mmCIF file of C-alpha atoms and ligand atoms in Angstrom:
data_model
loop_
_atom_site.group_PDB
_atom_site.id
_atom_site.type_symbol
_atom_site.label_atom_id
_atom_site.label_comp_id
_atom_site.label_asym_id
_atom_site.label_seq_id
_atom_site.Cartn_x
_atom_site.Cartn_y
_atom_site.Cartn_z
ATOM 1 C CA MET A 1 -13.883 4.553 16.315
ATOM 2 C CA ILE A 2 -15.994 3.172 12.830
ATOM 3 C CA PRO A 3 -15.425 -0.226 12.916
ATOM 4 C CA VAL A 4 -14.741 -2.323 9.535
ATOM 5 C CA ALA A 5 -17.748 -4.811 10.046
ATOM 6 C CA GLU A 6 -19.838 -5.315 13.279
ATOM 7 C CA PRO A 7 -22.587 -7.212 13.536
ATOM 8 C CA CYS A 8 -25.924 -5.582 13.420
ATOM 9 C CA LEU A 9 -28.363 -8.334 16.021
ATOM 10 C CA GLY A 10 -31.725 -7.695 17.145
ATOM 11 C CA GLU A 11 -34.287 -8.471 19.471
ATOM 12 C CA GLU A 12 -35.595 -11.648 17.157
ATOM 13 C CA GLU A 13 -32.020 -12.680 18.039
ATOM 14 C CA LEU A 14 -33.138 -12.157 21.178
ATOM 15 C CA LYS A 15 -36.256 -13.324 21.784
ATOM 16 C CA ASN A 16 -34.968 -16.828 20.134
ATOM 17 C CA VAL A 17 -31.686 -17.171 21.802
ATOM 18 C CA VAL A 18 -33.995 -16.705 25.430
ATOM 19 C CA GLU A 19 -36.512 -19.033 23.613
ATOM 20 C CA ALA A 20 -33.863 -21.594 23.377
ATOM 21 C CA VAL A 21 -32.363 -21.204 27.311
ATOM 22 C CA LYS A 22 -35.961 -21.383 28.625
ATOM 23 C CA SER A 23 -36.805 -24.301 26.779
ATOM 24 C CA GLY A 24 -33.025 -26.164 27.791
ATOM 25 C CA TRP A 25 -32.013 -26.884 24.771
ATOM 26 C CA ILE A 26 -28.457 -25.400 24.670
ATOM 27 C CA SER A 27 -26.321 -27.773 23.127
ATOM 28 C CA SER A 28 -26.135 -29.104 19.521
ATOM 29 C CA LYS A 29 -30.067 -30.377 19.845
ATOM 30 C CA GLY A 30 -32.893 -28.375 19.339
ATOM 31 C CA LYS A 31 -35.375 -26.670 17.091
ATOM 32 C CA TYR A 32 -33.559 -23.758 15.609
ATOM 33 C CA ILE A 33 -31.069 -25.950 14.308
ATOM 34 C CA GLU A 34 -32.855 -28.244 12.289
ATOM 35 C CA GLU A 35 -34.856 -24.860 10.935
ATOM 36 C CA PHE A 36 -31.903 -22.971 9.929
ATOM 37 C CA GLU A 37 -30.079 -25.982 8.106
ATOM 38 C CA ARG A 38 -33.560 -25.937 5.934
ATOM 39 C CA GLU A 39 -34.468 -22.137 5.768
ATOM 40 C CA PHE A 40 -30.346 -21.349 4.817
ATOM 41 C CA ALA A 41 -30.052 -24.056 2.039
ATOM 42 C CA LYS A 42 -33.721 -23.256 0.470
ATOM 43 C CA TYR A 43 -32.697 -19.658 0.596
ATOM 44 C CA CYS A 44 -29.587 -20.806 -1.121
ATOM 45 C CA GLY A 45 -31.359 -23.379 -3.170
ATOM 46 C CA VAL A 46 -29.574 -26.042 -2.264
ATOM 47 C CA LYS A 47 -30.819 -29.084 -0.975
ATOM 48 C CA TYR A 48 -29.670 -29.875 2.151
ATOM 49 C CA GLY A 49 -27.666 -27.876 4.839
ATOM 50 C CA VAL A 50 -25.469 -29.121 7.475
ATOM 51 C CA ALA A 51 -24.105 -26.527 10.088
ATOM 52 C CA THR A 52 -21.160 -26.617 11.780
ATOM 53 C CA ALA A 53 -18.932 -24.913 15.040
ATOM 54 C CA ASN A 54 -17.388 -22.456 12.333
ATOM 55 C CA GLY A 55 -16.678 -21.669 8.188
ATOM 56 C CA THR A 56 -13.226 -23.541 9.243
ATOM 57 C CA VAL A 57 -14.793 -26.923 10.707
ATOM 58 C CA ALA A 58 -17.311 -26.954 7.556
ATOM 59 C CA LEU A 59 -13.912 -26.772 5.054
ATOM 60 C CA HIS A 60 -12.589 -29.334 6.428
ATOM 61 C CA LEU A 61 -15.629 -31.623 6.662
ATOM 62 C CA ALA A 62 -16.481 -30.782 2.687
ATOM 63 C CA LEU A 63 -12.963 -31.772 1.762
ATOM 64 C CA LYS A 64 -13.560 -35.267 4.104
ATOM 65 C CA ALA A 65 -16.727 -36.503 2.592
ATOM 66 C CA LEU A 66 -15.373 -36.148 -0.720
ATOM 67 C CA GLY A 67 -12.464 -38.362 0.175
ATOM 68 C CA ILE A 68 -9.259 -36.086 0.022
ATOM 69 C CA GLY A 69 -6.765 -37.278 1.920
ATOM 70 C CA LYS A 70 -2.542 -38.166 1.585
ATOM 71 C CA ASN A 71 -1.113 -37.416 -1.501
ATOM 72 C CA ASP A 72 -3.813 -35.892 -3.224
ATOM 73 C CA GLU A 73 -3.671 -32.255 -4.119
ATOM 74 C CA VAL A 74 -6.126 -29.473 -4.455
ATOM 75 C CA ILE A 75 -6.380 -26.195 -5.865
ATOM 76 C CA LEU A 76 -7.636 -23.270 -4.735
ATOM 77 C CA PRO A 77 -6.543 -19.119 -4.672
ATOM 78 C CA THR A 78 -3.277 -18.158 -3.313
ATOM 79 C CA LEU A 79 -5.331 -14.732 -2.152
ATOM 80 C CA THR A 80 -7.745 -15.543 0.593
ATOM 81 C CA PHE A 81 -8.330 -15.959 4.270
ATOM 82 C CA VAL A 82 -6.013 -18.609 5.499
ATOM 83 C CA ALA A 83 -8.798 -21.276 6.342
ATOM 84 C CA THR A 84 -9.394 -22.144 3.294
ATOM 85 C CA ALA A 85 -5.718 -23.298 2.624
ATOM 86 C CA ASN A 86 -5.512 -24.782 6.125
ATOM 87 C CA ALA A 87 -8.495 -27.339 5.330
ATOM 88 C CA VAL A 88 -6.260 -29.362 3.144
ATOM 89 C CA PRO A 89 -2.951 -29.967 5.327
ATOM 90 C CA TYR A 90 -5.791 -30.847 8.136
ATOM 91 C CA CYS A 91 -6.655 -34.148 5.231
ATOM 92 C CA ASN A 92 -2.802 -34.807 4.868
ATOM 93 C CA ALA A 93 -3.090 -33.712 1.098
ATOM 94 C CA LYS A 94 -1.274 -30.456 -0.836
ATOM 95 C CA PRO A 95 -2.483 -27.026 -1.022
ATOM 96 C CA VAL A 96 -1.354 -25.837 -4.764
ATOM 97 C CA PHE A 97 -2.010 -22.087 -5.168
ATOM 98 C CA VAL A 98 -3.632 -19.675 -8.399
ATOM 99 C CA ASP A 99 -3.521 -16.651 -9.307
ATOM 100 C CA SER A 100 -6.193 -14.310 -8.955
ATOM 101 C CA HIS A 101 -8.117 -12.570 -12.063
ATOM 102 C CA PRO A 102 -7.155 -8.945 -12.204
ATOM 103 C CA GLU A 103 -10.119 -7.742 -12.974
ATOM 104 C CA TYR A 104 -12.419 -9.588 -9.898
ATOM 105 C CA TRP A 105 -10.264 -10.958 -7.755
ATOM 106 C CA CYS A 106 -10.593 -14.260 -7.467
ATOM 107 C CA ILE A 107 -9.244 -16.959 -8.391
ATOM 108 C CA ASP A 108 -8.247 -16.924 -12.481
ATOM 109 C CA PRO A 109 -9.971 -20.179 -14.364
ATOM 110 C CA GLU A 110 -7.466 -19.331 -16.803
ATOM 111 C CA LYS A 111 -4.209 -20.507 -14.522
ATOM 112 C CA ILE A 112 -6.220 -23.546 -12.942
ATOM 113 C CA GLU A 113 -5.392 -25.896 -15.706
ATOM 114 C CA GLU A 114 -1.495 -25.437 -15.874
ATOM 115 C CA LYS A 115 -1.854 -26.319 -11.986
ATOM 116 C CA ILE A 116 -3.647 -29.658 -12.846
ATOM 117 C CA SER A 117 -0.914 -33.072 -12.272
ATOM 118 C CA LYS A 118 -2.595 -36.469 -12.164
ATOM 119 C CA ASN A 119 -2.513 -35.981 -8.206
ATOM 120 C CA THR A 120 -5.303 -33.298 -8.570
ATOM 121 C CA LYS A 121 -8.106 -33.797 -6.710
ATOM 122 C CA ALA A 122 -10.281 -30.838 -6.602
ATOM 123 C CA ILE A 123 -10.593 -26.698 -6.726
ATOM 124 C CA ILE A 124 -11.410 -24.699 -3.804
ATOM 125 C CA VAL A 125 -12.880 -21.554 -4.913
ATOM 126 C CA VAL A 126 -13.557 -18.449 -3.133
ATOM 127 C CA HIS A 127 -15.828 -15.060 -3.579
ATOM 128 C CA LEU A 128 -14.207 -13.059 -2.790
ATOM 129 C CA TYR A 129 -14.879 -9.741 -0.115
ATOM 130 C CA GLY A 130 -18.499 -10.802 -1.854
ATOM 131 C CA HIS A 131 -17.622 -11.359 -5.344
ATOM 132 C CA PRO A 132 -18.017 -14.369 -7.138
ATOM 133 C CA CYS A 133 -16.031 -16.440 -8.857
ATOM 134 C CA ASP A 134 -16.463 -17.114 -12.889
ATOM 135 C CA MET A 135 -18.871 -20.149 -12.205
ATOM 136 C CA ASP A 136 -19.295 -22.001 -15.303
ATOM 137 C CA TRP A 137 -15.963 -21.614 -16.524
ATOM 138 C CA ILE A 138 -14.289 -22.830 -13.586
ATOM 139 C CA MET A 139 -17.632 -25.681 -13.523
ATOM 140 C CA ASP A 140 -16.075 -27.212 -17.477
ATOM 141 C CA ILE A 141 -12.825 -27.334 -15.963
ATOM 142 C CA ALA A 142 -13.994 -29.619 -13.157
ATOM 143 C CA GLU A 143 -16.311 -31.489 -15.281
ATOM 144 C CA ASP A 144 -13.257 -32.049 -17.772
ATOM 145 C CA LYS A 145 -10.860 -33.403 -15.709
ATOM 146 C CA ARG A 146 -12.989 -35.274 -13.372
ATOM 147 C CA LEU A 147 -12.313 -32.953 -9.751
ATOM 148 C CA CYS A 148 -14.456 -32.404 -6.991
ATOM 149 C CA VAL A 149 -15.348 -28.669 -6.483
ATOM 150 C CA ILE A 150 -15.803 -27.093 -2.933
ATOM 151 C CA GLU A 151 -17.167 -23.117 -2.990
ATOM 152 C CA ASP A 152 -16.090 -21.257 0.392
ATOM 153 C CA CYS A 153 -18.571 -18.916 0.354
ATOM 154 C CA ALA A 154 -17.963 -17.716 4.135
ATOM 155 C CA GLU A 155 -17.644 -14.097 2.330
ATOM 156 C CA ALA A 156 -20.405 -13.586 -0.457
ATOM 157 C CA HIS A 157 -24.082 -14.871 1.258
ATOM 158 C CA GLY A 158 -26.459 -14.471 -1.467
ATOM 159 C CA ALA A 159 -24.026 -13.020 -3.936
ATOM 160 C CA GLU A 160 -25.460 -14.176 -7.097
ATOM 161 C CA TYR A 161 -23.421 -15.880 -10.478
ATOM 162 C CA LYS A 162 -25.188 -15.095 -13.733
ATOM 163 C CA GLY A 163 -28.762 -15.168 -11.710
ATOM 164 C CA LYS A 164 -27.813 -18.027 -9.125
ATOM 165 C CA LYS A 165 -27.160 -17.551 -6.044
ATOM 166 C CA VAL A 166 -23.268 -18.966 -5.716
ATOM 167 C CA GLY A 167 -23.482 -22.341 -3.369
ATOM 168 C CA ASP A 168 -25.124 -23.643 -5.493
ATOM 169 C CA PHE A 169 -22.585 -24.572 -8.569
ATOM 170 C CA GLY A 170 -19.671 -26.786 -6.940
ATOM 171 C CA ASP A 171 -20.516 -30.264 -5.173
ATOM 172 C CA ILE A 172 -20.633 -28.671 -1.656
ATOM 173 C CA ALA A 173 -20.432 -25.262 -0.505
ATOM 174 C CA CYS A 174 -18.757 -23.289 3.048
ATOM 175 C CA PHE A 175 -20.094 -20.979 4.576
ATOM 176 C CA SER A 176 -19.175 -18.570 7.595
ATOM 177 C CA PHE A 177 -21.189 -16.902 10.254
ATOM 178 C CA TYR A 178 -17.956 -15.686 12.522
ATOM 179 C CA GLY A 179 -18.926 -11.858 14.021
ATOM 180 C CA ASN A 180 -17.982 -9.817 11.042
ATOM 181 C CA LYS A 181 -19.463 -12.103 8.099
ATOM 182 C CA ILE A 182 -23.305 -10.806 6.885
ATOM 183 C CA ILE A 183 -24.805 -13.088 8.714
ATOM 184 C CA THR A 184 -23.909 -13.902 12.156
ATOM 185 C CA THR A 185 -24.219 -17.090 14.846
ATOM 186 C CA GLY A 186 -21.238 -15.748 16.807
ATOM 187 C CA GLU A 187 -18.931 -18.558 15.431
ATOM 188 C CA GLY A 188 -20.331 -21.113 13.355
ATOM 189 C CA GLY A 189 -20.718 -22.195 9.716
ATOM 190 C CA MET A 190 -22.816 -24.342 7.627
ATOM 191 C CA CYS A 191 -22.035 -26.698 4.378
ATOM 192 C CA LEU A 192 -24.860 -26.913 1.416
ATOM 193 C CA THR A 193 -25.085 -29.634 -1.165
ATOM 194 C CA ASN A 194 -27.572 -30.963 -3.496
ATOM 195 C CA ASN A 195 -25.980 -34.404 -2.702
ATOM 196 C CA GLU A 196 -28.001 -36.881 -0.454
ATOM 197 C CA GLU A 197 -25.077 -38.853 0.205
ATOM 198 C CA LEU A 198 -22.645 -36.266 0.614
ATOM 199 C CA ALA A 199 -25.294 -34.560 3.574
ATOM 200 C CA GLU A 200 -25.426 -37.771 5.119
ATOM 201 C CA LYS A 201 -21.691 -37.998 5.335
ATOM 202 C CA MET A 202 -21.198 -35.074 6.165
ATOM 203 C CA LYS A 203 -23.551 -35.410 9.381
ATOM 204 C CA LEU A 204 -21.649 -38.642 10.307
ATOM 205 C CA LEU A 205 -18.646 -37.090 10.229
ATOM 206 C CA ARG A 206 -19.660 -33.831 11.683
ATOM 207 C CA ASP A 207 -21.087 -35.954 14.889
ATOM 208 C CA HIS A 208 -18.343 -38.736 15.836
ATOM 209 C CA GLY A 209 -18.766 -40.539 12.884
ATOM 210 C CA MET A 210 -21.463 -42.497 15.283
ATOM 211 C CA SER A 211 -23.960 -44.413 13.168
ATOM 212 C CA LYS A 212 -27.492 -43.055 13.056
ATOM 213 C CA HIS A 213 -28.451 -46.593 13.875
ATOM 214 C CA ARG A 214 -26.546 -47.951 16.919
ATOM 215 C CA ARG A 215 -25.331 -45.649 19.775
ATOM 216 C CA TYR A 216 -21.533 -45.997 20.433
ATOM 217 C CA TRP A 217 -21.396 -47.517 17.205
ATOM 218 C CA HIS A 218 -18.533 -45.684 15.853
ATOM 219 C CA GLU A 219 -18.118 -45.777 11.420
ATOM 220 C CA VAL A 220 -15.769 -43.488 10.543
ATOM 221 C CA ILE A 221 -12.815 -41.105 12.968
ATOM 222 C CA GLY A 222 -14.843 -38.675 13.307
ATOM 223 C CA PHE A 223 -15.185 -35.080 14.613
ATOM 224 C CA ASN A 224 -17.119 -32.787 16.641
ATOM 225 C CA TYR A 225 -18.093 -29.957 14.890
ATOM 226 C CA ARG A 226 -21.655 -29.293 15.583
ATOM 227 C CA MET A 227 -23.349 -26.403 15.852
ATOM 228 C CA THR A 228 -25.514 -25.413 19.081
ATOM 229 C CA ASN A 229 -28.891 -24.580 19.112
ATOM 230 C CA LEU A 230 -27.856 -20.961 20.882
ATOM 231 C CA GLN A 231 -26.473 -20.282 17.925
ATOM 232 C CA ALA A 232 -28.659 -21.895 15.080
ATOM 233 C CA ALA A 233 -31.412 -19.678 16.965
ATOM 234 C CA ILE A 234 -29.207 -16.006 16.073
ATOM 235 C CA GLY A 235 -29.136 -17.790 12.723
ATOM 236 C CA VAL A 236 -32.916 -17.696 12.056
ATOM 237 C CA ALA A 237 -33.549 -14.562 13.015
ATOM 238 C CA GLN A 238 -30.064 -13.161 11.294
ATOM 239 C CA LEU A 239 -31.460 -15.374 8.018
ATOM 240 C CA LYS A 240 -35.060 -13.110 7.778
ATOM 241 C CA LYS A 241 -32.796 -9.695 7.608
ATOM 242 C CA LEU A 242 -29.853 -10.808 4.906
ATOM 243 C CA ASP A 243 -32.161 -9.725 1.406
ATOM 244 C CA LYS A 244 -31.951 -6.224 3.139
ATOM 245 C CA PHE A 245 -28.467 -6.555 4.777
ATOM 246 C CA ILE A 246 -27.389 -7.120 0.996
ATOM 247 C CA GLU A 247 -29.475 -4.265 -0.412
ATOM 248 C CA LYS A 248 -27.738 -2.002 2.327
ATOM 249 C CA LYS A 249 -24.158 -3.745 1.468
ATOM 250 C CA ARG A 250 -25.104 -2.721 -1.917
ATOM 251 C CA GLN A 251 -26.156 0.744 -1.201
ATOM 252 C CA ILE A 252 -22.815 1.550 0.445
ATOM 253 C CA ALA A 253 -21.015 0.392 -2.062
ATOM 254 C CA LYS A 254 -22.638 2.999 -4.239
ATOM 255 C CA TRP A 255 -21.761 5.753 -1.733
ATOM 256 C CA TYR A 256 -18.370 4.527 -1.704
ATOM 257 C CA ALA A 257 -18.288 4.618 -5.805
ATOM 258 C CA GLU A 258 -19.898 8.124 -6.023
ATOM 259 C CA GLU A 259 -18.085 9.494 -3.430
ATOM 260 C CA LEU A 260 -14.565 7.856 -4.671
ATOM 261 C CA LYS A 261 -15.177 8.630 -8.379
ATOM 262 C CA GLU A 262 -12.423 11.334 -9.141
ATOM 263 C CA LEU A 263 -10.116 9.479 -7.720
ATOM 264 C CA GLU A 264 -10.613 6.288 -10.078
ATOM 265 C CA ASP A 265 -11.188 8.611 -12.920
ATOM 266 C CA LYS A 266 -7.481 9.742 -11.969
ATOM 267 C CA GLU A 267 -6.233 6.458 -11.953
ATOM 268 C CA SER A 268 -4.717 7.116 -8.477
ATOM 269 C CA ILE A 269 -7.525 4.135 -6.835
ATOM 270 C CA LYS A 270 -9.557 0.751 -8.601
ATOM 271 C CA LEU A 271 -12.855 0.524 -6.622
ATOM 272 C CA HIS A 272 -14.345 -2.378 -5.662
ATOM 273 C CA PRO A 273 -15.445 -4.326 -9.510
ATOM 274 C CA GLU A 274 -18.653 -6.263 -10.277
ATOM 275 C CA MET A 275 -18.756 -8.184 -13.013
ATOM 276 C CA ASN A 276 -21.716 -8.229 -15.693
ATOM 277 C CA TRP A 277 -22.574 -11.312 -14.945
ATOM 278 C CA ALA A 278 -22.048 -11.138 -10.930
ATOM 279 C CA LYS A 279 -24.224 -9.705 -8.373
ATOM 280 C CA CYS A 280 -21.380 -8.898 -5.691
ATOM 281 C CA VAL A 281 -22.858 -8.538 -2.114
ATOM 282 C CA TYR A 282 -19.447 -6.005 -0.940
ATOM 283 C CA TRP A 283 -19.112 -8.450 2.228
ATOM 284 C CA MET A 284 -15.776 -5.655 2.722
ATOM 285 C CA TYR A 285 -16.052 -3.141 0.300
ATOM 286 C CA SER A 286 -12.845 -3.231 -1.273
ATOM 287 C CA ILE A 287 -10.389 -0.847 -3.184
ATOM 288 C CA LEU A 288 -7.200 -0.496 -4.581
ATOM 289 C CA ILE A 289 -4.436 2.399 -4.427
ATOM 290 C CA GLU A 290 -2.609 2.681 -7.587
ATOM 291 C CA ASN A 291 1.635 3.355 -7.931
ATOM 292 C CA LYS A 292 0.213 6.997 -9.158
ATOM 293 C CA ALA A 293 -1.288 7.800 -5.865
ATOM 294 C CA LYS A 294 0.124 10.198 -3.578
ATOM 295 C CA ILE A 295 -0.031 7.909 -0.870
ATOM 296 C CA SER A 296 0.740 3.862 -0.139
ATOM 297 C CA ARG A 297 -1.805 1.844 1.130
ATOM 298 C CA ASP A 298 0.119 1.355 4.683
ATOM 299 C CA GLU A 299 0.257 5.092 4.949
ATOM 300 C CA LEU A 300 -3.569 5.638 4.059
ATOM 301 C CA ILE A 301 -4.382 2.763 7.294
ATOM 302 C CA LYS A 302 -2.444 4.702 9.180
ATOM 303 C CA ILE A 303 -4.274 8.196 8.785
ATOM 304 C CA LEU A 304 -7.279 6.602 8.488
ATOM 305 C CA GLU A 305 -6.977 4.637 12.626
ATOM 306 C CA GLU A 306 -5.427 8.456 13.115
ATOM 307 C CA GLY A 307 -9.037 9.393 12.444
ATOM 308 C CA ARG A 308 -10.382 6.833 14.428
ATOM 309 C CA ILE A 309 -11.317 4.451 11.207
ATOM 310 C CA GLU A 310 -10.790 1.152 10.771
ATOM 311 C CA THR A 311 -9.814 -0.615 7.671
ATOM 312 C CA ARG A 312 -8.178 -3.865 6.944
ATOM 313 C CA PRO A 313 -5.057 -4.596 4.535
ATOM 314 C CA PHE A 314 -6.029 -7.782 2.128
ATOM 315 C CA PHE A 315 -4.874 -10.986 2.558
ATOM 316 C CA VAL A 316 -1.468 -11.528 2.658
ATOM 317 C CA PRO A 317 -1.087 -14.617 -0.404
ATOM 318 C CA MET A 318 -1.082 -18.016 1.051
ATOM 319 C CA HIS A 319 3.037 -18.395 -1.218
ATOM 320 C CA LEU A 320 3.917 -15.861 0.538
ATOM 321 C CA LEU A 321 3.611 -17.300 4.368
ATOM 322 C CA PRO A 322 6.444 -19.027 5.514
ATOM 323 C CA ILE A 323 3.878 -22.110 6.456
ATOM 324 C CA TYR A 324 3.297 -22.076 2.945
ATOM 325 C CA ASP A 325 6.240 -20.578 1.080
ATOM 326 C CA THR A 326 6.130 -22.428 -2.354
ATOM 327 C CA ARG A 327 8.822 -20.191 -3.786
ATOM 328 C CA GLU A 328 7.168 -19.113 -7.075
ATOM 329 C CA GLY A 329 5.818 -15.810 -8.048
ATOM 330 C CA LEU A 330 1.738 -14.977 -7.707
ATOM 331 C CA PRO A 331 1.872 -11.229 -9.488
ATOM 332 C CA ILE A 332 -1.717 -10.508 -9.719
ATOM 333 C CA ALA A 333 -2.465 -11.371 -6.359
ATOM 334 C CA GLU A 334 0.808 -10.267 -4.853
ATOM 335 C CA GLU A 335 0.527 -6.718 -6.469
ATOM 336 C CA LEU A 336 -3.450 -6.873 -5.234
ATOM 337 C CA ALA A 337 -2.112 -8.076 -1.493
ATOM 338 C CA LYS A 338 0.071 -4.834 -1.234
ATOM 339 C CA ASN A 339 -2.362 -2.669 -2.955
ATOM 340 C CA GLY A 340 -5.607 -3.180 -1.741
ATOM 341 C CA VAL A 341 -7.591 -1.922 1.611
ATOM 342 C CA ASN A 342 -10.772 -2.976 2.610
ATOM 343 C CA LEU A 343 -12.686 0.028 3.964
ATOM 344 C CA PRO A 344 -15.628 -0.136 7.291
ATOM 345 C CA SER A 345 -18.441 -1.717 5.775
ATOM 346 C CA SER A 346 -21.091 -2.423 8.347
ATOM 347 C CA VAL A 347 -24.631 -2.732 7.261
ATOM 348 C CA ASN A 348 -24.491 0.102 10.476
ATOM 349 C CA LEU A 349 -23.249 2.864 8.515
ATOM 350 C CA ASN A 350 -24.822 5.881 6.980
ATOM 351 C CA PHE A 351 -24.377 8.040 3.971
ATOM 352 C CA GLU A 352 -22.594 10.779 6.470
ATOM 353 C CA ASP A 353 -20.424 7.956 7.778
ATOM 354 C CA VAL A 354 -19.269 7.230 4.534
ATOM 355 C CA ARG A 355 -19.040 10.540 3.084
ATOM 356 C CA ILE A 356 -16.651 11.426 6.206
ATOM 357 C CA ILE A 357 -14.118 8.705 5.300
ATOM 358 C CA CYS A 358 -13.731 9.065 1.327
ATOM 359 C CA SER A 359 -13.571 12.882 2.290
ATOM 360 C CA ILE A 360 -10.149 11.591 4.312
ATOM 361 C CA ILE A 361 -9.632 9.539 1.786
ATOM 362 C CA ASN A 362 -10.231 12.217 -1.105
ATOM 363 C CA ASP A 363 -7.761 14.087 0.662
ATOM 364 C CA ILE A 364 -4.572 12.398 0.850
ATOM 365 C CA VAL A 365 -4.768 9.720 -1.768
ATOM 366 C CA ARG A 366 -5.017 12.599 -5.032
HETATM 367 C C1 PLP B 1 -12.747 -16.872 2.939
HETATM 368 C C2 PLP B 1 -12.598 -17.795 3.686
HETATM 369 N N1 PLP B 1 -12.621 -19.142 4.416
HETATM 370 C C3 PLP B 1 -12.824 -19.244 5.461
HETATM 371 C C4 PLP B 1 -13.556 -18.930 6.812
HETATM 372 C C5 PLP B 1 -13.423 -19.022 8.406
HETATM 373 O O1 PLP B 1 -14.306 -18.888 9.115
HETATM 374 P P1 PLP B 1 -14.162 -19.143 10.187
HETATM 375 O O2 PLP B 1 -14.392 -18.354 10.716
HETATM 376 O O3 PLP B 1 -16.651 -19.335 10.702
HETATM 377 O O4 PLP B 1 -13.774 -20.983 10.831
HETATM 378 C C6 PLP B 1 -13.205 -17.451 6.540
HETATM 379 C C7 PLP B 1 -13.367 -16.077 7.425
HETATM 380 O O5 PLP B 1 -13.386 -16.208 8.932
HETATM 381 C C8 PLP B 1 -13.007 -16.403 5.307
HETATM 382 O O6 PLP B 1 -13.316 -14.958 5.388
#
């Protein structure tokens, strides 16, 4: 089976984990946590890192630190993984969904303003499948309307917007290090911010709201959202390989684009976009099966599965899920969700794997 994603772990990760185990520091204290927070923040060009148990709680922590609560509205793209949306009702706030940009699939800035109400407090943008959002436009809207911005960077470690890494644009950026992410700690996440006060607030909330100065004095109702030293030990080793992983992801994207070019020329498929202002990291190299193609996206997924090639359909847009059903039409996201498929994207792939996958696609899509 060629997997859609798999972690790439080696001796360096093993060595760090063994050292953490031998040291006895296997919970949420230990040298690797601080090192991972410091080095990952530095890599992204951001001042402070707050490591968390996973990317979902990173989003919750960010919204809490920004004071999002009852009667507040938070704007986010409808086409995302459900964790982005779920973090909003965790705070008793209301998610408001925005359609996708037809060219690069992330939130369409043009459609944000019409969703802003007097209750809107924040925008969460998602750098979907490794492609950055149009941050200048989004930050202009946020500044104009005095809204907070959270970047959900779970799928876009190291992606760049106009030469600057994602995570450095909004008030807080949230990352996931789940096993299928570009770098992983098994489960794990991190919040980044340039604002010292927000960093301190997130650290307080992460650790049961307990005062730094007085043990068992809980200033606010907090959580246990801490990362373990064992996870951070893996993260420190993974981070050293991140640039290499991104280079390989971009190489894989190039192979796919070359091998599938004819299908795109025939308008049977659309290849994964990269806008001229973007450096995409292709977390999941993705294509759209166009209406002109001989088969549907779902038929393609089934045939590839029979050939022992794993894929994923695009996320179901949030506004179509019964848990969020807003009874509105967001047509671009709906079309993307119907036609989009994530192809195998692991950094362990070689050219021969990509060639085999593409030859099947070329045969059946036409
Ligand atoms: C866009 C996005 N946000 C948030 C998450 C949640 O991260 P985690 O699985 O680490 O909780 C994920 C992926 O898992 C994601 O893809």
